[in-house]
Coordinates of C-alpha atoms in Angstrom, one line a residue:
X1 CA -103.7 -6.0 -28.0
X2 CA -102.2 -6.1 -31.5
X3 CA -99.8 -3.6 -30.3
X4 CA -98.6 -5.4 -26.9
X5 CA -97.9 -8.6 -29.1
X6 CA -95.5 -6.6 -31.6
X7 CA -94.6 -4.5 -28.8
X8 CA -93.6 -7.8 -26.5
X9 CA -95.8 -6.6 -23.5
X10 CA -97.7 -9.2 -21.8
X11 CA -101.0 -9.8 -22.5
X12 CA -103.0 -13.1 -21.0
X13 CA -106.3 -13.5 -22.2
X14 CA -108.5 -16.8 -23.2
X15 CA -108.3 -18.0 -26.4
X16 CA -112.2 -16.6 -27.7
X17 CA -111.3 -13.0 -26.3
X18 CA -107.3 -13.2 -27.6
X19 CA -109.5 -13.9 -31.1
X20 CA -112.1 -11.1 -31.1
X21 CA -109.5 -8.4 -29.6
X22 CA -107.1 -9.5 -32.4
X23 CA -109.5 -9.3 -35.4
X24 CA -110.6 -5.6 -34.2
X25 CA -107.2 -4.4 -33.3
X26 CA -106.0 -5.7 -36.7
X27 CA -109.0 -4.0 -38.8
X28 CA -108.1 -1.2 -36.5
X29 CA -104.7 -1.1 -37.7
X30 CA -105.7 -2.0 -41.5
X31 CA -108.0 1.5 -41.4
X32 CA -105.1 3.4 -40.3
X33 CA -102.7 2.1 -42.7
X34 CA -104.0 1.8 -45.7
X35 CA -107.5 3.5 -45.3
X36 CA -109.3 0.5 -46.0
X37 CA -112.3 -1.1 -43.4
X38 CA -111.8 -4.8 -43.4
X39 CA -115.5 -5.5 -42.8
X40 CA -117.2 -3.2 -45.3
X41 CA -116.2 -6.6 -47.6
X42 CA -118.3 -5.1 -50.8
X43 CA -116.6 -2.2 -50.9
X44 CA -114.4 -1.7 -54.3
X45 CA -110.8 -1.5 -54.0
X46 CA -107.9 -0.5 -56.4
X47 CA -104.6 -2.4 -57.1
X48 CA -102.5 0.4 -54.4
X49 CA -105.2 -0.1 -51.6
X50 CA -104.8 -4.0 -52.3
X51 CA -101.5 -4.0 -51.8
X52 CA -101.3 -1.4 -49.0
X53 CA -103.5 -4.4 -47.0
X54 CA -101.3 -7.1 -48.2
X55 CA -98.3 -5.2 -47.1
X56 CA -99.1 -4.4 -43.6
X57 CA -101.0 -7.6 -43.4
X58 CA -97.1 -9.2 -43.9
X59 CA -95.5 -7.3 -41.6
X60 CA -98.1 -7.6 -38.8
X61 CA -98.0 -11.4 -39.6
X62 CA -94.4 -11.7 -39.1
X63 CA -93.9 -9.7 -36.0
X64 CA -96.3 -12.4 -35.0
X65 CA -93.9 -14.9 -35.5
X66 CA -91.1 -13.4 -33.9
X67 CA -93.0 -12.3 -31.1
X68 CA -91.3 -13.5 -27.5
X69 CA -94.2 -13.4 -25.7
X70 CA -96.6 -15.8 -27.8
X71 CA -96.7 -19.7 -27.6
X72 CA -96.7 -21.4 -30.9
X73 CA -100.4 -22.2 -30.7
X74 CA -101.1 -18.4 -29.8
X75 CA -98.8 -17.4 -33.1
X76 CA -100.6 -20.0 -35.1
X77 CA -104.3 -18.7 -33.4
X78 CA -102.8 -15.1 -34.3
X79 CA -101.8 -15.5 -37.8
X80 CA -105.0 -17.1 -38.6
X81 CA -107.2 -14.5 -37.2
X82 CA -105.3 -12.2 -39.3
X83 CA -105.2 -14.4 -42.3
X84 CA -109.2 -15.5 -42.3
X85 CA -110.1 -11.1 -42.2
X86 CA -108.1 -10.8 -45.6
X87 CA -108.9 -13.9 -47.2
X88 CA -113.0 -12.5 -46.2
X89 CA -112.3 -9.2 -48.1
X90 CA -110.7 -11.3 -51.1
X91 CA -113.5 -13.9 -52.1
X92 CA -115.4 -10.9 -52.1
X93 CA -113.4 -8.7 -53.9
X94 CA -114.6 -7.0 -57.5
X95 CA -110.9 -8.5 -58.6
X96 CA -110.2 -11.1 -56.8
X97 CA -107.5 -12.7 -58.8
X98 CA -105.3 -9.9 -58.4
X99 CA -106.3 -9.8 -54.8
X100 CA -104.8 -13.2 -54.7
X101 CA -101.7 -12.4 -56.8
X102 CA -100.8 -9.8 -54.6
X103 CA -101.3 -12.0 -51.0
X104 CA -99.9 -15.1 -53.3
X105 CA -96.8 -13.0 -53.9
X106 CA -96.3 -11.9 -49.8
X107 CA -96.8 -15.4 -48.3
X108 CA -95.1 -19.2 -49.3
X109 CA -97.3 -21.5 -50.2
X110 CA -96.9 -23.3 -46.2
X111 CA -98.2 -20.1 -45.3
X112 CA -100.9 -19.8 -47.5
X113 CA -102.4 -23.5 -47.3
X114 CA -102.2 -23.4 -43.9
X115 CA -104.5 -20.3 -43.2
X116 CA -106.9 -20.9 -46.0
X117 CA -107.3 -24.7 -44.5
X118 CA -108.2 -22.8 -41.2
X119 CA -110.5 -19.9 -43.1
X120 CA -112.6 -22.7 -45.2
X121 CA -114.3 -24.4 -42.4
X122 CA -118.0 -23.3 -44.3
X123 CA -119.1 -24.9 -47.0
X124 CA -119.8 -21.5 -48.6
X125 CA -116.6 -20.7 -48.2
X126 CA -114.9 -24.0 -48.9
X127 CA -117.3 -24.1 -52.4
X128 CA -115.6 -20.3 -53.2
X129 CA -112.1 -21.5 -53.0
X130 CA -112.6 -24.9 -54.9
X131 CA -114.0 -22.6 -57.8
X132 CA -111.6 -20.1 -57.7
X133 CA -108.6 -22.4 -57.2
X134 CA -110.2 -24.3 -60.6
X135 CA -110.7 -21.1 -63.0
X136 CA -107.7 -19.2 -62.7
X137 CA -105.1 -22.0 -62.5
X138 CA -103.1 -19.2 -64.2
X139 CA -102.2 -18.1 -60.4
X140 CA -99.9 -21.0 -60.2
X141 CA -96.2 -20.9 -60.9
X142 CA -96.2 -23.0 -64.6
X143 CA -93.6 -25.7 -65.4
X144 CA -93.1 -27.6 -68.5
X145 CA -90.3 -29.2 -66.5
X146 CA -89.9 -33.2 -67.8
X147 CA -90.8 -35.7 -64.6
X148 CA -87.9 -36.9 -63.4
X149 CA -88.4 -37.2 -59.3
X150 CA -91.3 -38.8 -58.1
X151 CA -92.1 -38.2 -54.3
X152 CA -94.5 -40.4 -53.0
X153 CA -96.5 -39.3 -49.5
X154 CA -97.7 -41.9 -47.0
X155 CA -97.1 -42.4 -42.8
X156 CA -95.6 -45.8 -43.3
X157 CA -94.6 -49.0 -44.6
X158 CA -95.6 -51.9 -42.4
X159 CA -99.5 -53.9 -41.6
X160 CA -101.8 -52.8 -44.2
X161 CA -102.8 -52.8 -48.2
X162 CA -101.6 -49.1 -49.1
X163 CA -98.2 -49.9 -47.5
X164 CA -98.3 -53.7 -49.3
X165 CA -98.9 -51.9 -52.6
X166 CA -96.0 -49.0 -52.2
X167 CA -93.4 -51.7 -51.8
X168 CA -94.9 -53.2 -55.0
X169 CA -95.1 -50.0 -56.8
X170 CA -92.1 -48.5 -56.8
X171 CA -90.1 -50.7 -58.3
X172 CA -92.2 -50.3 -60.7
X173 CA -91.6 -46.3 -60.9
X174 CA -87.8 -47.1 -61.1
X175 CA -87.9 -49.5 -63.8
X176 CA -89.8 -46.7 -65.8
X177 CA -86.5 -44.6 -65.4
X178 CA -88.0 -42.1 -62.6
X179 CA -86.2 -41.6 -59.0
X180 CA -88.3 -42.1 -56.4
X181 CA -88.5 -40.1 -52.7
X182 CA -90.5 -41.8 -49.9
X183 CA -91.6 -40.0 -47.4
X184 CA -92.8 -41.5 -44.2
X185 CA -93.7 -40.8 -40.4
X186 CA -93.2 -44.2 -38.9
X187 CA -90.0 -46.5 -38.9
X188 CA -90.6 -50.6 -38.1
X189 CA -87.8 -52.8 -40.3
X190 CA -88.8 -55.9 -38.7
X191 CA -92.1 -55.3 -40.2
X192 CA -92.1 -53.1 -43.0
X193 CA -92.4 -55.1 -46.4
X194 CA -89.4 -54.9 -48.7
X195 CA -88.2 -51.4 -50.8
X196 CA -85.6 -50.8 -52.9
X197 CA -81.7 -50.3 -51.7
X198 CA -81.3 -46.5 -51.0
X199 CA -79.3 -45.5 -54.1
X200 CA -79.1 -42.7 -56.7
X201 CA -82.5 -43.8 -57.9
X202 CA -84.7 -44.6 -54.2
X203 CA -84.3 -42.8 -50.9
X204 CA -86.5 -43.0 -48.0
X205 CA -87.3 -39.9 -45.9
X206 CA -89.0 -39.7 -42.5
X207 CA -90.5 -36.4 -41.1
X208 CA -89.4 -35.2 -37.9
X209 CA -92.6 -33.2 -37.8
X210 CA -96.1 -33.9 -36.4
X211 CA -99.2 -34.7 -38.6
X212 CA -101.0 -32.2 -36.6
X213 CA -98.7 -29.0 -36.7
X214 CA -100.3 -28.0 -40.4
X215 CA -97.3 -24.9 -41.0
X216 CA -95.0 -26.9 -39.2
X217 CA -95.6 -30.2 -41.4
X218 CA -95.8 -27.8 -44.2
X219 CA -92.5 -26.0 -44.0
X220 CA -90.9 -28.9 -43.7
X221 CA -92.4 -30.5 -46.4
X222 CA -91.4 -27.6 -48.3
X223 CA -87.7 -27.7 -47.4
X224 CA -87.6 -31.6 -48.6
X225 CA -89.2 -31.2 -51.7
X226 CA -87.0 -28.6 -52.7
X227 CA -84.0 -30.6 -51.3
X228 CA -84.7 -33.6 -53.2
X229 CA -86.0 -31.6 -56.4
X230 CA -89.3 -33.6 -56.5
X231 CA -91.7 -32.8 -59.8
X232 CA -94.4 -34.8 -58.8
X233 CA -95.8 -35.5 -55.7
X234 CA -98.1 -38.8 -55.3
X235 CA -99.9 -38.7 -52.0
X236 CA -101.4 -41.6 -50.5
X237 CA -102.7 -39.8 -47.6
X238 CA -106.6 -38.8 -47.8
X239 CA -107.5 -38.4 -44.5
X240 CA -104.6 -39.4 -42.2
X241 CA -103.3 -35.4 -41.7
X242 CA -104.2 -32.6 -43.2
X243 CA -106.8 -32.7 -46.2
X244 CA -106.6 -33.4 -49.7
X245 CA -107.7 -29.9 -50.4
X246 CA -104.3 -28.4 -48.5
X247 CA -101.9 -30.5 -50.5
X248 CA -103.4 -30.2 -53.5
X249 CA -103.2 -26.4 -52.7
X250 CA -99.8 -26.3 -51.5
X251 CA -98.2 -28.3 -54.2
X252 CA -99.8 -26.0 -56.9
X253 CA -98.2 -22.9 -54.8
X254 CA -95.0 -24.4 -55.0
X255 CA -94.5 -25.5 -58.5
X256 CA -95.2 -29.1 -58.5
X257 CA -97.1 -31.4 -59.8
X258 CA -99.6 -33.5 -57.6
X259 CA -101.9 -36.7 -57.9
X260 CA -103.5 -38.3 -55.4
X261 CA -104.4 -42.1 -55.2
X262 CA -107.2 -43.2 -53.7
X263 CA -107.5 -47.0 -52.6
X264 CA -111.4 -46.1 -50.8
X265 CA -114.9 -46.8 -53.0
X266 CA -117.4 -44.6 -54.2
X267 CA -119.8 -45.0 -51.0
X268 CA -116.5 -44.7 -48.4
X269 CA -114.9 -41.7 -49.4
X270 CA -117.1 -39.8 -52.4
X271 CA -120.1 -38.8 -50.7
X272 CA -117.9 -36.4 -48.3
X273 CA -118.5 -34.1 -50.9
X274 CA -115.6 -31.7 -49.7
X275 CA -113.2 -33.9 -50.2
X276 CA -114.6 -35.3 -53.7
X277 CA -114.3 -31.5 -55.3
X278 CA -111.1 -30.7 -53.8
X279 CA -110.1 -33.3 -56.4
X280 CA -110.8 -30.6 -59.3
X281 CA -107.7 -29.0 -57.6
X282 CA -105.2 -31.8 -58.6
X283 CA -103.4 -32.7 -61.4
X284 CA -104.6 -36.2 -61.6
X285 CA -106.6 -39.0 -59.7
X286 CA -105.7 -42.5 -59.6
X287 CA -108.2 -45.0 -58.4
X288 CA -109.0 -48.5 -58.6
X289 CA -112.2 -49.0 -60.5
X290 CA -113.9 -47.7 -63.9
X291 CA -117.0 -47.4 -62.1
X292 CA -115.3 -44.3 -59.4
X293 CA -113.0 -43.1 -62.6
X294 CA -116.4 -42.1 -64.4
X295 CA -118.1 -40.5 -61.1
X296 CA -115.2 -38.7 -60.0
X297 CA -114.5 -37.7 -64.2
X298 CA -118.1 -36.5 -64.0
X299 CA -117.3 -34.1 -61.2
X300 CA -114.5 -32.5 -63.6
X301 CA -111.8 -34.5 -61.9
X302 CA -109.0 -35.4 -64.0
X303 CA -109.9 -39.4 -62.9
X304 CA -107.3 -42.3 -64.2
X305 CA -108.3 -46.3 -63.6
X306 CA -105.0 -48.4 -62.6
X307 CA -105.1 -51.6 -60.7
X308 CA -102.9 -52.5 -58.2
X309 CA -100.0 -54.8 -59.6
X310 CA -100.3 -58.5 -58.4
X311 CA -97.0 -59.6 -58.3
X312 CA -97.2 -63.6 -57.0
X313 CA -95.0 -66.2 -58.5
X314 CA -97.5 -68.8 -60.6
X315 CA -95.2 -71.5 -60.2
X316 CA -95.4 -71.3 -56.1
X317 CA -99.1 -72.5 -56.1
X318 CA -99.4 -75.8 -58.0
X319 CA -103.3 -75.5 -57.9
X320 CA -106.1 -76.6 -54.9
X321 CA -107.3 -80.0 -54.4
X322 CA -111.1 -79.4 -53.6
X323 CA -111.3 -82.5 -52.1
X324 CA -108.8 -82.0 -49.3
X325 CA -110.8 -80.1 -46.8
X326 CA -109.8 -78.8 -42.8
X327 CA -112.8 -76.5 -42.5
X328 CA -110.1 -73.8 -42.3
X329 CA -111.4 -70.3 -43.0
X330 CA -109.1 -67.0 -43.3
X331 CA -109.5 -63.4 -42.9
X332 CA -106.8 -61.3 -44.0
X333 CA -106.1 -57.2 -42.9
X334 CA -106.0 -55.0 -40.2
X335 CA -107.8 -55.3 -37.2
X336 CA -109.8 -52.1 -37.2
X337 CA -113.2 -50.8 -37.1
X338 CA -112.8 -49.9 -41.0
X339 CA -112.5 -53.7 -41.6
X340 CA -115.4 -54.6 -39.7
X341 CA -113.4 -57.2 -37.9
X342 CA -116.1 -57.6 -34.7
X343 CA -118.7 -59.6 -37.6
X344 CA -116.7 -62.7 -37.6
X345 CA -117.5 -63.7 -34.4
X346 CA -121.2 -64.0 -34.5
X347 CA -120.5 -65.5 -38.3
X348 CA -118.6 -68.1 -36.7
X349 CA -120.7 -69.0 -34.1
X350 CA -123.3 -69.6 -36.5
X351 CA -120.7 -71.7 -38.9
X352 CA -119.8 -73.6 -35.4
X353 CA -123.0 -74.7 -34.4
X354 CA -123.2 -76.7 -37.8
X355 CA -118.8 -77.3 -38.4
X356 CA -117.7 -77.8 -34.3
X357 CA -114.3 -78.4 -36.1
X358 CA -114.5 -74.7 -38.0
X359 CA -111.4 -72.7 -37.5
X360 CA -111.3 -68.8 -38.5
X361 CA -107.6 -67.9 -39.0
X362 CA -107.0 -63.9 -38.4
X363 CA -104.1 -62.7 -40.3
X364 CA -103.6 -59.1 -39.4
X365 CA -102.3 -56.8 -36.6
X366 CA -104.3 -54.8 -34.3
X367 CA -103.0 -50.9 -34.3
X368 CA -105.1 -50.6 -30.7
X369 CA -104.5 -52.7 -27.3
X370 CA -108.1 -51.7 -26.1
X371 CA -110.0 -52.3 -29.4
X372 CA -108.0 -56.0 -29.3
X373 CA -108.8 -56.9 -25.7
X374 CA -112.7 -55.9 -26.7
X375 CA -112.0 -58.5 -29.2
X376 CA -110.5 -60.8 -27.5
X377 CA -113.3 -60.8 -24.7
X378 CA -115.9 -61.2 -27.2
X379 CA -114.7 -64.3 -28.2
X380 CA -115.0 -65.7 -25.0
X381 CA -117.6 -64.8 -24.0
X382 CA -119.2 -66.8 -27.0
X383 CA -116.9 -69.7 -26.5
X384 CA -115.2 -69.3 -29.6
X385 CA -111.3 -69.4 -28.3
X386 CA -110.5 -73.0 -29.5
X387 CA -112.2 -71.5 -33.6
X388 CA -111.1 -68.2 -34.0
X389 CA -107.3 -67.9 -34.0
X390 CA -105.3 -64.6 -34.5
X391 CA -102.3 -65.1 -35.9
X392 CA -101.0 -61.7 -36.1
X393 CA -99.4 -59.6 -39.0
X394 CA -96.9 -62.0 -41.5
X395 CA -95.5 -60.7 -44.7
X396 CA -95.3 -64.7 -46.2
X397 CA -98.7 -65.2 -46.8
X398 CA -98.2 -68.0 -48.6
X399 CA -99.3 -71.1 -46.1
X400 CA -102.1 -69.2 -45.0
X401 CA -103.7 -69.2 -48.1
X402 CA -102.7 -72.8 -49.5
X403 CA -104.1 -74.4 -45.9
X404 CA -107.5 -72.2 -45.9
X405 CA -110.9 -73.9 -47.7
X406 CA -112.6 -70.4 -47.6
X407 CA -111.5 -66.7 -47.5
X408 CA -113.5 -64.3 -45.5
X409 CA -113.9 -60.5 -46.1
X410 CA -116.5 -58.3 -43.7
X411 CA -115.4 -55.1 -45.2
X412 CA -118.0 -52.0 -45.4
X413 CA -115.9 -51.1 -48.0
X414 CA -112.9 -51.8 -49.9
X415 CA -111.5 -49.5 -53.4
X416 CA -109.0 -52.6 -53.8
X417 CA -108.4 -55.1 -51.8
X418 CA -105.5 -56.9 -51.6
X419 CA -106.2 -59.9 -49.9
X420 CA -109.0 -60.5 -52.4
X421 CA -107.2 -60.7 -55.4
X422 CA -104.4 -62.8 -53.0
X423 CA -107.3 -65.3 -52.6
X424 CA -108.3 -65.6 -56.2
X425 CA -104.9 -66.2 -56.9
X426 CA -105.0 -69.0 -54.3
X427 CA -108.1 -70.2 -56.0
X428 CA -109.8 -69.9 -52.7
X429 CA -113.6 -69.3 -52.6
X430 CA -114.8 -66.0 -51.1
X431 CA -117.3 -65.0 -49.3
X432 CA -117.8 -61.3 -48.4
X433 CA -120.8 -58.7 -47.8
X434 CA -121.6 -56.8 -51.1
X435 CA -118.7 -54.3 -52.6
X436 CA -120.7 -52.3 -55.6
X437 CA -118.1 -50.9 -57.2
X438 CA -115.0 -53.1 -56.0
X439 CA -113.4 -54.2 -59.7
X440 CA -111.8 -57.8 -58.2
X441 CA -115.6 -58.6 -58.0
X442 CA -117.0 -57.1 -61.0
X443 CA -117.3 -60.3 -63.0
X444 CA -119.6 -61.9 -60.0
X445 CA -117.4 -65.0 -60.3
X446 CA -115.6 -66.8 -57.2
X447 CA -117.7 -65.5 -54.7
X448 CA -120.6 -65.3 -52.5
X449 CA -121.6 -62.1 -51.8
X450 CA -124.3 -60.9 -48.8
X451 CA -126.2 -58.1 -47.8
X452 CA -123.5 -55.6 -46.2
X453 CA -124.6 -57.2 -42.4
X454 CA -126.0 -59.8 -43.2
X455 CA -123.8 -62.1 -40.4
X456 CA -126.4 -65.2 -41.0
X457 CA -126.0 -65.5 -45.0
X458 CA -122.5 -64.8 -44.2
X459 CA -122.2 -68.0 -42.4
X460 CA -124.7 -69.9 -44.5
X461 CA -122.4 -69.2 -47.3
X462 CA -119.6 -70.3 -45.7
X463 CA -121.2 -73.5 -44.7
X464 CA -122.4 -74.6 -48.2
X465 CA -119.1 -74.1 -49.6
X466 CA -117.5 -76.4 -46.7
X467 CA -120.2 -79.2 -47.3
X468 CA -120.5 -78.9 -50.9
X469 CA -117.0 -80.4 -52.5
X470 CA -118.8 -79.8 -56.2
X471 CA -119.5 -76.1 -55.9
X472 CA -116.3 -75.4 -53.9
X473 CA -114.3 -76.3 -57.2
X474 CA -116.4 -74.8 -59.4
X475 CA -115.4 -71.7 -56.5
X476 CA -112.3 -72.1 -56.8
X477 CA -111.6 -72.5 -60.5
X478 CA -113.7 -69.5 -61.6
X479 CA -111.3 -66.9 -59.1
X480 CA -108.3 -67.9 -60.6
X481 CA -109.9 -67.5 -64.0
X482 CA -111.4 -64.2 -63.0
X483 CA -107.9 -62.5 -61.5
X484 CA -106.1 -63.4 -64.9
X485 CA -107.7 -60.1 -66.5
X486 CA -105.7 -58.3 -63.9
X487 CA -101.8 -60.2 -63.9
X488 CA -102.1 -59.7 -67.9
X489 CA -102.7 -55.8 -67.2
X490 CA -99.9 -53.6 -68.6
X491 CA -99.7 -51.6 -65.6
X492 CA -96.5 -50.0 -66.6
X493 CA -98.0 -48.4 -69.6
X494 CA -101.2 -47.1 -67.2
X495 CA -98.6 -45.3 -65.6
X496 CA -96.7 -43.9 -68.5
X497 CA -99.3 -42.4 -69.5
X498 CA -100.2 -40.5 -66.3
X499 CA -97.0 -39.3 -66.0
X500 CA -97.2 -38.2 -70.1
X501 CA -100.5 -36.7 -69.8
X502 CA -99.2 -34.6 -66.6
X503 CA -96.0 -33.4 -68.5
X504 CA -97.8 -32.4 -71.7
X505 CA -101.0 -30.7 -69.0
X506 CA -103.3 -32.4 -71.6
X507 CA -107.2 -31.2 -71.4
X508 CA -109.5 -32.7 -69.0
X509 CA -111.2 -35.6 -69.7
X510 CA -115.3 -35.7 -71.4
X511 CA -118.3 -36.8 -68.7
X512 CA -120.1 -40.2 -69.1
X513 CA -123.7 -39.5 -67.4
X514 CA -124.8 -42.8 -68.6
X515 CA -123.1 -45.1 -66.4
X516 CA -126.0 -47.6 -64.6
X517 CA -123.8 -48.6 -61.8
X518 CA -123.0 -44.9 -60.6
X519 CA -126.7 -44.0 -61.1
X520 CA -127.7 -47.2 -58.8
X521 CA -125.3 -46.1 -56.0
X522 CA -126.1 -42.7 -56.1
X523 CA -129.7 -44.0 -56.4
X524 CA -128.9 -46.3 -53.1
X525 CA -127.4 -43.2 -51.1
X526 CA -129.9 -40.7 -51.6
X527 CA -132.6 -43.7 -50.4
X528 CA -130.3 -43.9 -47.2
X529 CA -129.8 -40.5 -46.6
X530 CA -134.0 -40.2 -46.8
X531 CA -133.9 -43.0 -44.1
X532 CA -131.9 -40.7 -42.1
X533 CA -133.6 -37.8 -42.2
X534 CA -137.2 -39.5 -41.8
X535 CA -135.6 -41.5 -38.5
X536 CA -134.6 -38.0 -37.1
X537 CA -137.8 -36.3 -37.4
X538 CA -139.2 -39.4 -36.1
X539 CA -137.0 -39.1 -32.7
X540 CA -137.7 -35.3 -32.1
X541 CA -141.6 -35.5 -33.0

């Protein structure tokens, strides 16, 4: 078959049998070539054999390409077939980091991110690369190049904290004396929250390209980091394409600097173990609590703790009068399954059968119709319509938050949270289900917190802070005193240092194994994961 593709003669066969014919035409063709039998994978080889393989493995992968005859998902199924039976014999090569010279010197780094994503679908695999990626870093094009272009990586601007905390960040970046590149999927200007003018020192990209198409995405991505002569590249985007692991691996390829910041927990995002020691990969982490800056440091990450700026004018909010009460409570974010938006309504039900003039404000946008018609039905159908109002996305928040008496918050999980530290500033008494490792709620003052669930205490709390006028100010005072820890941080000089660390490729950081808090949530995960495995054997005994 591998000769009708390069020859242009039709072939049609289903995907499974277009793979296996492929792979044992190819290891055909590599045995005539070069002399060398693809799947005797422990066999020795020399430097010439090598790069006999790598050779003809080139040319066979770009006849692919400019093939007639194949479809773009048959030259993409192709390439990778061809791709995964090289990359087998390499992690299992005597000298593999010549191996991986010699393929690294054939194919650009789109090409090479986008096959190994596709080859490390095993976790033996997957463990390989990570390791090998991690102890010869000397494979990757050096620069001592001084940061001077910063690209920053996420699918839009509009209807969510990430996107609330680009258009606060770079400013920032500018201010520091850095250009800034934003690249985005997704235009909305009547809701996007405000950036800088385009200029000489901001400019705002969109792809034309699909999350999906991997080498696509990639090439392109390619072509506009070159364009715009990008140093460092600051991805926001953990799960929304491809992985962490391919653009930490792609940026390395290509000469450039890459962080990642993640605005998840410890409990959301960590325990996906794949994704934690991809991390090793980058140049830097960024995340938004000491407690995950330890874990992730003690995984060999380079880990740095930087809160989100809080930038809110002081002299907007004159202070709350306690005593001045509509029973009015707020939620504040997206309406998604991540937020855990469904738990207000049997919260509020509870709060309404002992407050009949309770009113749950819903400040956020729904990304799905169906998910916000479920909603929507669920509300009525516990006769809730006239106490649980949405009031879709706004970007002035402030007369939400001066008119509320208490803020809600059902997240699972939350690495920041936005609309927290909005509501301390508000000096508006929270109450939310537990956040471990959440840093706005570290100091256990201004809040109520429950039992991730827990729907009943949720609405108990929310009661007793409505019918209790004393411990609503006492509430109230102790968030606003508990956010000022964060407006006095020098953010800026977090920053600074990042970016001088990067520049000067300092030496990793030292591990902390005595940190209670990670112990107790590792502790708490392993307990959960034992729940799961018990229940299973339970169910199939």
């Amino acid at each position: 078959m591998l000769k009708e593709i390069l020859e242009n003669i039709s072939i049609e066969l289903k995907p499974q049998d277009f793979k296996t014919v492929l792979a044992k035409d190819f290891t055909a063709s590599i045995i005539e070539n070069c002399g060398v039998d693809l799947d005797k994978i422990y066999a020795p080889l020399n430097s010439l054999q090598i790069e006999k393989i790598v050779e003809n493995t080139y040319n066979i992968y770009q006849k692919i390409f400019a093939s007639s005859i194949l479809s773009q998902e048959n030259k993409i199924l192709a390439s990778n077939v061809i791709m995964g039976k090289i990359f087998e014999r390499w992690i299992n090569s005597d000298v593999a980091e010549l191996f991986f010279i010699k393929i690294q010197a054939k194919f650009t780094p789109a090409q090479l991110a986008s096959a190994i994503f596709d080859y490390a679908t095993e976790w033996k695999k997957y463990k390989w690369l990570i390791n090998f990626f991690v102890t010869h870093k000397q494979i990757f094009p050096h620069s001592n190049k001084k940061i001077r272009t910063i690209g920053i990586y996420y699918t839009r601007i509009f209807n969510g904290g990430v996107e609330k905390f680009l258009s606060l960040i770079i400013p920032i970046y500018i201010k520091l004396g850095y250009r800034v590149i934003l690249f985005t999927d997704v235009l909305n200007l009547e809701l996007e929250f405000s950036l800088p003018p385009q200029s000489e020192f901001f400019e705002r990209v969109n792809f034309s390209t699909s999350r999906t198409e991997t080498l696509r995405r990639l090439n392109e991505f390619s072509r506009l980091l070159e364009k715009y002569s990008v140093d460092l590249l600051i991805s926001h985007m953990r799960a929304m394409d491809f992985s962490p692991f391919v653009q930490f691996l792609f940026c390395k390829l290509s000469g450039i600097k890459i962080a990642m910041e993640l605005h998840g927990s410890i409990k959301h995002e960590d325990f996906q173990f794949p994704k934690a020691l991809s991390y090793k990969i980058s140049d830097a982490v960024i995340v938004l609590s000491k407690t995950r800056m330890e874990f992730l440091r003690n995984l060999g990450v380079r880990a740095y703790y930087i809160p989100n700026p809080i930038i809110l004018d002081n002299a907007e909010f004159g202070g709350r009068e306690s005593e001045k009460i509509s029973n009015t409570i707020l939620w504040v974010g997206r309406i998604s399954s991540d937020k855990n938006f469904s738990a207000v309504v049997p919260i509020m039900k509870e709060v309404v059968a002992k407050i009949p003039t309770a009113k749950l404000k819903i400040l956020g946008a729904a990304g799905n119709s169906i998910t916000l018609k479920k909603f929507l039905e669920s509300i009525k159908n516990n006769n809730l319509e006239s106490n649980i109002k949405l009031c879709g996305f706004h970007t002035d928040i402030k007369k939400f938050y001066e008119t509320a008496d208490v803020m809600l918050n059902t997240s699972p999980h939350e690495g920041w949270s936005l609309s927290i530290a909005e509501s301390k500033f508000y000096e508006l008494p929270l109450v939310l289900y537990e956040l471990p490792d959440n840093e706005l709620t570290s100091d256990g003052k201004g809040y109520i917190s429950v039992a991730q669930g827990d729907y009943h205490a949720a609405a108990q709390a929310i009661i007793k802070i409505l019918t209790n006028s004393e411990f609503r100010r006492k509430l109230s005072i102790q968030a606003r005193e508990s956010l000022q820890p964060f407006l006095n941080y020098d953010i800026e000089g977090a920053w600074q240092k990042v970016f001088g660390d990067l520049e000067n490729n300092l030496p990793q950081f030292l591990h902390n194994l005595n940190n209670e808090q990670i112990q107790n949530i590792l502790l708490e995960e392993i307990f959960k994961l034992q729940q799961k495995v018990k229940n299973l054997k339970s169910k199939t005994n």
